[in-house]
Amino acid sequence: MTDLLHRPLGPFTVSAVSLGCMNLSHAYDVAPPEADAIQLLNHALDAGLTMLDTAALYGGGANERLIAEAVGHRRSEFRLASKCVLDLRDGERVLDGRPESIARTLDEALVRLNTDHIDLYYLHRLDPNVPIEESVGALARAREAGKIGALGLSEMSAATLRRAQAVHPIAAMQTELSPWVRNAEIAVLDACRELGTAFVAFSPVARGMLAGAVRSPDFVTGDIRASMPRFQSPAFEANLALADRFAAIAAEAGFTPAQLSLAWVLARGPHVIAIPGTRSIAHLDENLAAASRPAAPETLAAVDALFAPGAVQGNRYPPAAQAQVDTERLPEEA
């Protein structure tokens, strides 16, 4: 087992670089063969990574089933995180934060995961039609029943976090954070620090853009980046130039671009945990190597200067997706 940096998350301690499992089943490019995904998940645990993050939405439950098949026999070696509220019902994506729907999704997830307990269970999005207090109450009752160990929120604002915290302690807030997505710095990152809530950063290498993995805006059918304004021309070309300058900063500091992006994210505070996703064992090892190697202050300052407000072109989400998140917006976002 590798000696990785660990950080607190509610009642747990997890590897500061853990694994987002979405792209093994959902949303990016083409999912890998199941045998390759199983090999990667086992390699992650062998390397000392201690949290796997999934959701009911990912592949319509396929990602949860994959984790059960791949590493269910190693359940004591990792913390299991999953999510509800966003789901697929009869092939359609739904946003449903009603307590009865949360309870249903959780029970279905327990079956798919072949377990009776999920360590960390998130509300994947805020349902604007249901008070956050009611949705959090459903999770609190699930915790009392022993079905989950800790409560989380995803893509929500500092104000919503405070309302949720008044109902039950919130162990984690999961939101996108990378050098080119910095909405969390408006308020929620500090709110998490104040309340003792871990901040779990998804897409910490900018959906591959700051890992050198994206060189063209031509994506396969179904890849969610195709609909994102930052990945569409002419914004893409301007952002690719930024990514190239970022890669030069990384090289000068002795990092790969992905490693510097992760080091920057982890430097936001000791309460921050990163969950990059990958389908490559080599990339997984590259990411984990960043977990215990901080970047120098002058390198972090160079990154901040490169990604100054307004530098990145295009909004983070298209309008329909933006309407489903509760995160604060930067001034330059329409």
XYZ file of C-alpha atoms in Angstrom:
334
model
C 0.000 0.000 0.000
C 1.275 3.448 -0.951
C 1.749 6.009 1.833
C -0.711 8.660 0.663
C -1.759 11.948 2.200
C -5.051 11.532 4.089
C -7.600 14.105 5.170
C -10.700 14.094 7.404
C -14.191 13.711 5.988
C -16.902 13.713 8.645
C -16.302 10.666 10.856
C -13.800 9.222 8.368
C -10.280 9.793 7.138
C -9.748 9.251 3.399
C -6.984 9.597 0.869
C -6.682 13.231 -0.216
C -6.722 12.027 -3.817
C -9.533 9.512 -4.162
C -11.382 8.212 -7.221
C -14.410 9.543 -9.053
C -15.863 6.521 -10.831
C -18.338 8.198 -13.195
C -16.339 7.893 -16.401
C -16.083 4.121 -16.014
C -19.765 3.993 -16.986
C -21.042 7.407 -17.969
C -20.668 10.825 -19.572
C -17.157 10.826 -21.094
C -15.989 9.298 -24.371
C -16.605 5.521 -24.519
C -16.744 3.450 -21.342
C -13.877 0.967 -21.015
C -14.422 -2.803 -21.179
C -15.706 -4.076 -17.863
C -12.583 -6.175 -17.273
C -10.408 -3.069 -17.620
C -12.612 -1.097 -15.223
C -12.431 -3.909 -12.671
C -8.661 -4.000 -12.974
C -8.417 -0.227 -12.458
C -10.629 -0.245 -9.360
C -8.592 -3.000 -7.752
C -5.361 -1.236 -8.643
C -6.680 1.926 -6.952
C -7.187 0.048 -3.703
C -3.828 -1.695 -4.039
C -2.217 1.742 -4.373
C -3.745 2.913 -1.104
C -6.663 5.020 -2.363
C -9.469 4.830 0.193
C -12.643 6.419 -1.220
C -14.661 5.506 -4.311
C -17.330 7.936 -5.500
C -20.345 6.856 -7.550
C -24.018 7.809 -7.999
C -27.362 6.354 -8.970
C -27.257 8.496 -12.123
C -24.011 7.079 -13.500
C -25.009 4.635 -16.194
C -28.463 4.349 -14.652
C -27.065 2.309 -11.765
C -24.453 0.487 -13.844
C -21.592 2.237 -12.043
C -22.833 1.110 -8.643
C -23.163 -2.458 -9.913
C -19.636 -2.272 -11.359
C -18.164 -1.262 -8.002
C -19.971 -4.118 -6.272
C -18.657 -6.634 -8.782
C -15.129 -5.227 -8.914
C -14.314 -4.548 -5.273
C -17.307 -5.604 -3.217
C -15.149 -8.342 -1.732
C -12.749 -5.622 -0.487
C -15.452 -3.490 1.127
C -13.499 -2.985 4.363
C -10.647 -1.298 2.474
C -12.467 1.823 1.250
C -15.152 4.347 2.009
C -18.084 4.133 -0.367
C -19.796 7.328 -1.507
C -22.899 7.519 -3.681
C -25.681 9.987 -4.493
C -29.424 10.360 -4.917
C -31.977 12.935 -6.203
C -30.574 12.831 -9.758
C -31.567 9.507 -11.274
C -32.664 7.751 -14.440
C -36.273 6.573 -14.486
C -37.549 4.724 -17.550
C -34.572 6.044 -19.466
C -35.280 9.674 -18.544
C -33.120 11.840 -16.277
C -35.117 13.044 -13.271
C -34.466 15.493 -10.442
C -36.500 14.414 -7.431
C -35.615 15.417 -3.875
C -38.819 14.231 -2.207
C -38.128 12.109 0.874
C -39.977 9.100 -0.522
C -37.926 9.245 -3.727
C -34.665 9.538 -1.788
C -35.615 6.490 0.272
C -36.456 4.543 -2.886
C -33.211 5.463 -4.651
C -31.184 4.562 -1.571
C -32.804 1.137 -1.227
C -32.191 0.439 -4.917
C -28.580 1.577 -4.568
C -27.996 -0.769 -1.638
C -29.162 -3.658 -3.817
C -26.977 -2.610 -6.746
C -23.970 -2.129 -4.472
C -24.669 -5.445 -2.736
C -24.290 -3.867 0.684
C -26.429 -2.764 3.611
C -24.497 0.456 4.256
C -23.135 3.390 2.230
C -20.521 5.419 4.082
C -21.297 8.817 2.525
C -24.564 9.589 0.752
C -25.035 12.853 -1.133
C -27.975 14.832 -2.404
C -26.658 15.061 -5.970
C -28.467 18.300 -6.745
C -30.906 20.681 -5.090
C -34.493 20.030 -6.103
C -35.982 23.553 -6.175
C -39.444 22.107 -5.619
C -38.528 20.503 -2.289
C -37.167 22.415 0.729
C -33.604 21.310 1.444
C -34.656 20.629 5.022
C -37.031 17.890 3.841
C -34.413 16.220 1.656
C -31.778 16.346 4.397
C -34.341 14.977 6.840
C -34.730 11.912 4.630
C -30.971 11.336 4.759
C -30.939 11.838 8.528
C -33.573 9.144 8.917
C -31.551 6.832 6.679
C -28.541 7.391 8.896
C -30.603 6.625 11.995
C -31.685 3.388 10.294
C -28.042 2.447 9.723
C -28.249 2.599 5.936
C -25.743 5.460 5.569
C -22.877 6.734 7.675
C -22.650 10.422 6.793
C -24.554 13.056 4.805
C -23.319 15.056 1.834
C -24.482 17.718 -0.602
C -23.369 18.271 -4.189
C -23.340 21.408 -6.372
C -25.009 23.576 -3.731
C -24.383 27.060 -2.390
C -23.070 28.230 0.956
C -26.568 29.410 1.902
C -28.051 25.995 1.167
C -25.242 24.309 3.094
C -26.064 26.414 6.158
C -29.764 25.524 5.932
C -28.889 21.830 5.619
C -26.410 22.022 8.493
C -29.177 23.336 10.746
C -31.025 20.038 10.228
C -28.091 17.614 10.455
C -24.291 17.871 10.286
C -23.113 17.776 6.667
C -19.900 15.787 6.283
C -19.053 16.788 2.714
C -19.873 19.213 -0.065
C -18.972 17.953 -3.532
C -18.546 20.636 -6.175
C -16.390 21.200 -9.229
C -13.084 22.894 -8.493
C -9.967 23.282 -10.603
C -7.756 26.174 -11.692
C -10.298 26.968 -14.415
C -13.508 26.446 -12.359
C -13.301 28.564 -9.228
C -16.917 29.255 -8.292
C -16.365 27.539 -4.946
C -14.000 30.339 -3.939
C -16.911 32.790 -3.883
C -18.402 31.402 -0.668
C -18.887 27.663 -0.266
C -15.220 26.731 0.164
C -14.960 29.068 3.157
C -18.348 27.960 4.491
C -17.147 24.352 4.471
C -14.020 25.320 6.372
C -16.078 27.214 8.957
C -18.585 24.397 9.488
C -16.101 21.524 9.511
C -17.450 20.144 6.229
C -15.022 18.483 3.850
C -14.936 19.959 0.358
C -14.767 17.191 -2.259
C -13.571 18.561 -5.595
C -14.848 16.819 -8.682
C -13.314 17.407 -12.128
C -10.097 18.705 -10.500
C -8.230 18.411 -13.810
C -10.915 20.386 -15.681
C -12.615 17.429 -17.349
C -9.276 16.457 -18.898
C -8.432 19.919 -20.209
C -5.705 20.492 -17.615
C -4.369 16.958 -17.957
C -3.380 17.335 -21.589
C -6.132 14.893 -22.554
C -8.259 17.195 -24.733
C -6.844 18.707 -27.904
C -9.953 18.984 -30.068
C -13.598 19.969 -29.540
C -14.714 16.898 -31.499
C -16.264 14.520 -28.950
C -18.002 11.189 -29.394
C -21.781 11.125 -29.265
C -22.951 11.269 -25.668
C -19.836 12.944 -24.257
C -21.175 15.677 -21.975
C -18.338 18.040 -22.851
C -19.788 18.505 -26.339
C -22.616 20.582 -24.847
C -20.428 22.642 -22.518
C -19.669 26.175 -23.764
C -16.021 26.007 -22.667
C -15.448 23.048 -24.963
C -17.107 24.610 -28.014
C -15.429 26.768 -30.655
C -14.296 29.521 -30.550
C -13.999 29.351 -26.732
C -12.254 25.982 -26.959
C -9.301 27.294 -28.923
C -8.756 30.171 -26.488
C -8.974 27.787 -23.545
C -6.597 25.316 -25.177
C -4.017 28.088 -25.384
C -4.453 28.624 -21.633
C -4.046 24.892 -21.050
C -0.806 24.912 -23.018
C 0.531 27.778 -20.914
C -0.523 25.875 -17.807
C 1.372 22.796 -19.031
C 4.488 24.952 -19.405
C 4.180 26.151 -15.790
C 3.799 22.522 -14.687
C 6.842 21.375 -16.644
C 8.990 24.145 -15.214
C 7.967 23.061 -11.689
C 8.577 19.385 -12.392
C 4.923 18.333 -12.472
C 2.721 16.860 -15.155
C -0.256 19.137 -15.885
C -2.639 16.806 -14.041
C -0.363 16.731 -10.999
C -0.118 20.502 -10.840
C -3.885 20.859 -11.176
C -4.362 18.449 -8.272
C -1.679 20.161 -6.188
C -3.421 23.500 -6.779
C -6.778 22.040 -5.695
C -5.366 20.444 -2.538
C -3.664 23.731 -1.663
C -7.079 25.421 -1.325
C -7.194 24.113 2.246
C -6.676 21.090 4.489
C -10.391 20.308 4.233
C -10.193 19.735 0.450
C -10.220 16.263 -1.120
C -9.902 15.672 -4.874
C -11.660 12.900 -6.793
C -10.252 12.824 -10.336
C -11.628 10.139 -12.606
C -9.641 8.097 -15.082
C -9.835 4.948 -17.180
C -6.041 4.548 -17.209
C -3.961 2.851 -14.520
C -0.957 4.936 -15.591
C -2.964 8.140 -15.142
C -4.273 6.905 -11.805
C -0.721 6.408 -10.554
C 0.226 9.835 -11.928
C -2.642 11.417 -9.992
C -1.801 9.640 -6.757
C 1.806 10.793 -7.023
C 0.512 14.357 -6.609
C -1.193 13.581 -3.307
C 1.828 14.161 -1.103
C 3.793 16.636 -3.197
C 2.753 20.252 -2.665
C 3.528 22.890 -5.262
C 5.721 25.848 -4.320
C 3.950 29.149 -3.527
C 5.425 30.814 -6.614
C 4.071 28.021 -8.814
C 0.601 28.327 -7.309
C 0.782 32.098 -7.802
C 1.649 31.594 -11.473
C -1.411 29.381 -11.872
C -3.618 31.970 -10.172
C -2.279 34.674 -12.479
C -2.887 32.559 -15.573
C -6.471 31.839 -14.590
C -7.332 35.331 -13.417
C -11.027 36.265 -13.453
C -12.364 36.305 -17.001
C -9.445 34.385 -18.506
C -11.417 31.231 -19.284
C -13.858 31.618 -22.169
C -17.397 30.230 -22.016
C -19.726 29.268 -19.195
C -19.245 26.110 -17.178
C -22.601 24.575 -18.124
C -25.184 25.107 -20.873
C -28.371 26.818 -19.657
C -30.404 23.645 -18.980
C -27.658 22.107 -16.856
C -26.915 25.411 -15.112
C -30.554 25.578 -14.052
C -30.055 22.359 -12.062
C -27.167 23.572 -9.908
C -27.291 25.831 -6.882
C -23.637 26.890 -6.872
C -22.695 30.566 -6.830
C -21.822 32.180 -10.149
C -18.804 34.281 -10.989
C -19.425 37.833 -12.253
C -18.404 36.937 -15.821
C -20.959 34.118 -16.037
C -24.126 35.148 -17.837
